PDB file of C-alpha atoms in Angstrom:
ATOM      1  CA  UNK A1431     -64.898   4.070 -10.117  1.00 61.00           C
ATOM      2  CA  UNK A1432     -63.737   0.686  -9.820  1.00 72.00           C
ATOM      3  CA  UNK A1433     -63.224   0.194 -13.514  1.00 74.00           C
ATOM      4  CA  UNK A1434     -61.586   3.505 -13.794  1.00 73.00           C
ATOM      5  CA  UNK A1435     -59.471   2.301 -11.209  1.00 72.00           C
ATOM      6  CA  UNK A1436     -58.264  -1.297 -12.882  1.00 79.00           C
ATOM      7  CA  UNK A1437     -57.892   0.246 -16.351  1.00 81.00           C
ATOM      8  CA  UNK A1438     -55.479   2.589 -14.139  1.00 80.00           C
ATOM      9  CA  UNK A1439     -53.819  -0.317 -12.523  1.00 82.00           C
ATOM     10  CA  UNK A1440     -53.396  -2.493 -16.332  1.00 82.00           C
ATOM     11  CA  UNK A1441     -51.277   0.753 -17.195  1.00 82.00           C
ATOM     12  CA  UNK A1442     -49.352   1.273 -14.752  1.00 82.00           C
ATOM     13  CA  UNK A1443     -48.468  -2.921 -15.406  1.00 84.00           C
ATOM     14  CA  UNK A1444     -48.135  -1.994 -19.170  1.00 87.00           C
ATOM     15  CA  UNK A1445     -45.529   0.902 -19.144  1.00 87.00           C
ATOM     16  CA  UNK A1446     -42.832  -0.762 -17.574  1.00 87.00           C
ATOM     17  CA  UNK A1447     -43.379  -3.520 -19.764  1.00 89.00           C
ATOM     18  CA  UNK A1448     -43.100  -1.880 -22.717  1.00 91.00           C
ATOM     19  CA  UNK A1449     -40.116  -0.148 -21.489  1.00 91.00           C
ATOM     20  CA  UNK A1450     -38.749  -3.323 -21.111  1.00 90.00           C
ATOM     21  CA  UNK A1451     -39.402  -4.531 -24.243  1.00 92.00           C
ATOM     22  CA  UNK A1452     -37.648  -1.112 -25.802  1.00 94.00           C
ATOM     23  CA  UNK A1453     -34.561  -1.701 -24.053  1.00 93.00           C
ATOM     24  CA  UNK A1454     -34.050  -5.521 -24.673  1.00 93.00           C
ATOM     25  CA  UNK A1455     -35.066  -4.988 -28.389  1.00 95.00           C
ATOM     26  CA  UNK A1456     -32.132  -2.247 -28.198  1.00 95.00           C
ATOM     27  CA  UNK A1457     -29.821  -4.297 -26.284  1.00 94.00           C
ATOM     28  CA  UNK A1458     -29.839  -7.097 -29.050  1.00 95.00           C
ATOM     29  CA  UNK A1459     -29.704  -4.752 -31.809  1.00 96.00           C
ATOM     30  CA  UNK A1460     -26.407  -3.209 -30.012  1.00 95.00           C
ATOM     31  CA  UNK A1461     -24.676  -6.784 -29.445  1.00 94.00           C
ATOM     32  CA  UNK A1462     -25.543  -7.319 -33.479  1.00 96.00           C
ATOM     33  CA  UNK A1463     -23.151  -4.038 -33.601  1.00 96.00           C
ATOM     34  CA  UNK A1464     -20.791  -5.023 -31.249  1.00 94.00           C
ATOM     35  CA  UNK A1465     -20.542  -8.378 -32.591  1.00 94.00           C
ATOM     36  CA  UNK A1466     -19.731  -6.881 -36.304  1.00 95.00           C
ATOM     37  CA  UNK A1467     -17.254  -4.687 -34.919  1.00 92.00           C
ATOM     38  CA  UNK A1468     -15.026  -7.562 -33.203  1.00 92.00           C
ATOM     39  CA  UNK A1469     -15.536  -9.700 -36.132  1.00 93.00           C
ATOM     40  CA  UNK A1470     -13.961  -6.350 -38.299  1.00 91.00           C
ATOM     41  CA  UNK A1471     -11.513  -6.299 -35.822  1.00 88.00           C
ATOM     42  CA  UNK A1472     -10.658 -10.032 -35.647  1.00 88.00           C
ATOM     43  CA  UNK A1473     -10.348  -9.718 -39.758  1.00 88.00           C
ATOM     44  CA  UNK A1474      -7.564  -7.034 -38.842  1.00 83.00           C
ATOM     45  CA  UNK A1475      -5.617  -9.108 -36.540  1.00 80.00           C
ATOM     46  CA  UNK A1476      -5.465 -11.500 -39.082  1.00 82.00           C
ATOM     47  CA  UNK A1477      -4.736  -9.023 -42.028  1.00 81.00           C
ATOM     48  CA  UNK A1478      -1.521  -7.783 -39.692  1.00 77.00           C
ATOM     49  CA  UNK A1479       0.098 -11.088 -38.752  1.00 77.00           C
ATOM     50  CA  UNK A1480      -0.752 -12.536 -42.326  1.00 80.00           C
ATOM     51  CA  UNK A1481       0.797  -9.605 -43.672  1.00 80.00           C
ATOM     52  CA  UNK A1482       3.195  -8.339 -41.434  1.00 70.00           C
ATOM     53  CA  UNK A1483       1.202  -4.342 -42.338  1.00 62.00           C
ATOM     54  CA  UNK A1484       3.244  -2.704 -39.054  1.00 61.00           C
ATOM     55  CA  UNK A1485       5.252  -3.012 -37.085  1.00 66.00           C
ATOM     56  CA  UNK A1486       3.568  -0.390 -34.334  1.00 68.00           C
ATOM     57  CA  UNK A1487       3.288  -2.562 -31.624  1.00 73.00           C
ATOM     58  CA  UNK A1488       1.443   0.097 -29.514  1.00 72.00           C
ATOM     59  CA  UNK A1489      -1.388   0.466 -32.466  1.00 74.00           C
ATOM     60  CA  UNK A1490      -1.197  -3.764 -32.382  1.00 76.00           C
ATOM     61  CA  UNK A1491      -1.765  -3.706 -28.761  1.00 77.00           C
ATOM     62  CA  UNK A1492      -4.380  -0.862 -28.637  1.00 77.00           C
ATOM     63  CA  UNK A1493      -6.302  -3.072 -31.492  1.00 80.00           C
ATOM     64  CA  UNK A1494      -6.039  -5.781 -29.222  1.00 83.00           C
ATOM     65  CA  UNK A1495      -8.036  -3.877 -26.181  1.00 82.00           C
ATOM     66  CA  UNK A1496     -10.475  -2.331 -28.115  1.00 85.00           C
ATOM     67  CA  UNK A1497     -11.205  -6.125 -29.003  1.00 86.00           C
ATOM     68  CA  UNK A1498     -11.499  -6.843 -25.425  1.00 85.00           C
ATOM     69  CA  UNK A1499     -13.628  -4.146 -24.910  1.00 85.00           C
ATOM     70  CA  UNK A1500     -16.087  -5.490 -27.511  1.00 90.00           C
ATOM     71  CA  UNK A1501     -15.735  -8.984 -26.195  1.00 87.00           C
ATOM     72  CA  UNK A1502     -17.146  -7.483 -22.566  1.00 86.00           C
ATOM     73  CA  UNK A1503     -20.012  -5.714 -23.622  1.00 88.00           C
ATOM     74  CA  UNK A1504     -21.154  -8.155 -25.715  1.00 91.00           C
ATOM     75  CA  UNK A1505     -20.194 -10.342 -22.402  1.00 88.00           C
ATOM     76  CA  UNK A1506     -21.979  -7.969 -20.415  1.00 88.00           C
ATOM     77  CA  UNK A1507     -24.610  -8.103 -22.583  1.00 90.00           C
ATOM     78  CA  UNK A1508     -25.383 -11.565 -22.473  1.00 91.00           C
ATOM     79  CA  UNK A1509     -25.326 -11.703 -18.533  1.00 88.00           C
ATOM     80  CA  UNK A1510     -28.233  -9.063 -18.580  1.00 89.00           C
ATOM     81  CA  UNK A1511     -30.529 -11.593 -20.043  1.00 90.00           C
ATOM     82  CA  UNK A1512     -29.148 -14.055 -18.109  1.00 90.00           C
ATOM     83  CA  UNK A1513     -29.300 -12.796 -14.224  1.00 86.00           C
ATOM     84  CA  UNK A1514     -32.706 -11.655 -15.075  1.00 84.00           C
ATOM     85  CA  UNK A1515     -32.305  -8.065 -16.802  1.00 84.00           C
ATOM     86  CA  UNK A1516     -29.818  -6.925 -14.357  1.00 83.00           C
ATOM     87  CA  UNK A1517     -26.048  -5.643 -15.063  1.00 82.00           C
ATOM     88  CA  UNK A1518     -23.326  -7.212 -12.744  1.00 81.00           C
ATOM     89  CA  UNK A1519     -20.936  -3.832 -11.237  1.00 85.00           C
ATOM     90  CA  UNK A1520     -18.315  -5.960 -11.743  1.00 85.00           C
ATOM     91  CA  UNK A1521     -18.660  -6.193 -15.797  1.00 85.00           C
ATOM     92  CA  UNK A1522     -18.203  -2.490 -15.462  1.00 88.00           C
ATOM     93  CA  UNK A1523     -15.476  -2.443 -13.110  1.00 92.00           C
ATOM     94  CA  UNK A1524     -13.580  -4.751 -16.054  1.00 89.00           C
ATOM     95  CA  UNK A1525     -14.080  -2.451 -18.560  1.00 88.00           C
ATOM     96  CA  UNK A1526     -12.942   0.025 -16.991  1.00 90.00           C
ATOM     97  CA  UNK A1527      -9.304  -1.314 -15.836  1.00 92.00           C
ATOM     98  CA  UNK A1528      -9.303  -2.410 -19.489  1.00 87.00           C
ATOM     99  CA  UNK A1529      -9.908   0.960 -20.889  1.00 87.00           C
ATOM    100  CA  UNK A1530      -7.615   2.430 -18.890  1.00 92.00           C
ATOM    101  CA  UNK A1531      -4.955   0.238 -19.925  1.00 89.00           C
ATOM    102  CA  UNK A1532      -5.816   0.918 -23.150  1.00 83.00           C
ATOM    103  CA  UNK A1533      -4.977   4.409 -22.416  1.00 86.00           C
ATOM    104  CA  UNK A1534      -1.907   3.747 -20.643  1.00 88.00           C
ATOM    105  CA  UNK A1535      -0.256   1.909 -23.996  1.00 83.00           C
ATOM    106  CA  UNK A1536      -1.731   4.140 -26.307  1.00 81.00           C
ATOM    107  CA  UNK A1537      -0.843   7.846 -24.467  1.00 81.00           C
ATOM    108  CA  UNK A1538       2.064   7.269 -22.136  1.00 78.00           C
ATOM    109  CA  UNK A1539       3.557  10.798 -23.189  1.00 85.00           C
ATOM    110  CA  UNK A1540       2.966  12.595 -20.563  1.00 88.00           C
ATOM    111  CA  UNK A1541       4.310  10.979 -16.656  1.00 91.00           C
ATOM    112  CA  UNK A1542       1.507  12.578 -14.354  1.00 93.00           C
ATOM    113  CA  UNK A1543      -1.523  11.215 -16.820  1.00 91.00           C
ATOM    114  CA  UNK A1544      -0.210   7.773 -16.848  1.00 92.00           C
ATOM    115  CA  UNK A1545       0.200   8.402 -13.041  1.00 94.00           C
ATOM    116  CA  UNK A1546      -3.798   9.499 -12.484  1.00 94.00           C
ATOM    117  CA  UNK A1547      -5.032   6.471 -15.199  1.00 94.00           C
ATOM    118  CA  UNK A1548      -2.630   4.084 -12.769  1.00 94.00           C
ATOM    119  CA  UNK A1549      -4.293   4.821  -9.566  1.00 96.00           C
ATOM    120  CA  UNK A1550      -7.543   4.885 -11.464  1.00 96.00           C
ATOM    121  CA  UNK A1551      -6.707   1.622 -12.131  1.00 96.00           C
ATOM    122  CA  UNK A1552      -5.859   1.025  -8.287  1.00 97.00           C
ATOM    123  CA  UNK A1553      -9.399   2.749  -7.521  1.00 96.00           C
ATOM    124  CA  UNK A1554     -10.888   0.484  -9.725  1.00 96.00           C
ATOM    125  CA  UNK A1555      -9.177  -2.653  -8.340  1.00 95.00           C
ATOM    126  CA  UNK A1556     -10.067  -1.931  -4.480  1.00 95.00           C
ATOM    127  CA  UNK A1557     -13.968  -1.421  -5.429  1.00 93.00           C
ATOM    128  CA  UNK A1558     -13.578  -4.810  -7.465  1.00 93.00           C
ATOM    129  CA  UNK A1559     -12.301  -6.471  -3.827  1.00 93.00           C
ATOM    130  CA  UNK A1560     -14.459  -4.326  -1.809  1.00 91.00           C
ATOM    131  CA  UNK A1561     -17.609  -5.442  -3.944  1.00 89.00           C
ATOM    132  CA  UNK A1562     -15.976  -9.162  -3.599  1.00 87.00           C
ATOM    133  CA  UNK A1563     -15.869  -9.030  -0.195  1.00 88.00           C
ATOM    134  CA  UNK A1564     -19.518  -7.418   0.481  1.00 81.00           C
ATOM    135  CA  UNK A1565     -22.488  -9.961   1.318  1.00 76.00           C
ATOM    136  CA  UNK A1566     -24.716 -10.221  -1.579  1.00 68.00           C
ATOM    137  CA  UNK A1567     -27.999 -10.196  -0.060  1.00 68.00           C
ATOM    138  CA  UNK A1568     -29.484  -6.984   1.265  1.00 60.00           C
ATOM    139  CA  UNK A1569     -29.772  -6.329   4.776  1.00 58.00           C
ATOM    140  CA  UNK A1570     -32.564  -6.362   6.710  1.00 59.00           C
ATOM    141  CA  UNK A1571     -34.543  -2.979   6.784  1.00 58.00           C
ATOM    142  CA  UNK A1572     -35.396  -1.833   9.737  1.00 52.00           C
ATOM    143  CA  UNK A1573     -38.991  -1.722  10.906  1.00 51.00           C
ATOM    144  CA  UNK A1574     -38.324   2.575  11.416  1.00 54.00           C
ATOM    145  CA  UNK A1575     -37.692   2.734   7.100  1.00 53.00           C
ATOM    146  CA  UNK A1576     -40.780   0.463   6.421  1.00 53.00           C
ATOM    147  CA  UNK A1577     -43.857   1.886   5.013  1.00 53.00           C
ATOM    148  CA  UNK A1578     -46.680   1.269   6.584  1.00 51.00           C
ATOM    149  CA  UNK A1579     -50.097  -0.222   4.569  1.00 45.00           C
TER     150      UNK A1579
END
């Protein structure tokens, strides 16, 4: 019973684990992407403004988010390892307003969508203070929600 019970216990331990491992082996092999994609578009910055291709400053500027957007996950990313395989709210928050904005330059035909993706972008802003303002450690539990051993 008792060895039933360990070999029970040792894989219980071993399937988060391996989990884990999973998602940080695919979390490395998705900043190699990432990576290659900003360095493809860094090599089309520099093919525009060496060349003067267009002269689309909304397709410039849309290149120039999408860049962003690969510079914070990879960003993002890198602070999972870092804080201990946890992803900060506010690197999504960022990529959010930046998406958005993206959105904004790229479709502005049409008033009431730029409207809604504006006070998205007001949403997204308050829940950026209100998560600024919050206390970062938990509260206390209360001894009612405890379990009991």
């Amino acid at each position: 019973m008792n060895q039933k019970h360990n070999t029970y216990q040792q894989l219980v331990k071993a399937v988060p684990k391996s989990l884990q491992l999973f998602l940080n082996v695919c979390l490395v092999l998705l900043a190699l992407i990432l990576s290659f994609l900003l360095m493809k578009e860094l090599i089309e910055f520099l093919n525009i403004l060496l060349t003067g291709g267009t002269s689309d400053y909304k397709l410039f500027l849309a290149n120039i988010l999408i860049f962003f957007l690969y510079f914070e996950f990879i960003t993002m990313i890198i602070k999972y390892f870092k804080e201990d395989y946890h992803f900060p709210l506010r690197y999504f928050i960022y990529i959010g307003i930046t998406a958005m904005i993206r959105l904004i330059i790229v479709e502005h035909d049409h008033a009431i969508n730029t409207l809604i993706y504006a006070l998205i972008i007001l949403i997204l802003i308050i829940s950026y203070f209100i998560i600024n303002i919050t206390p970062l450690e938990r509260p206390v539990r209360s001894s009612i929600l405890m379990k009991k051993d």
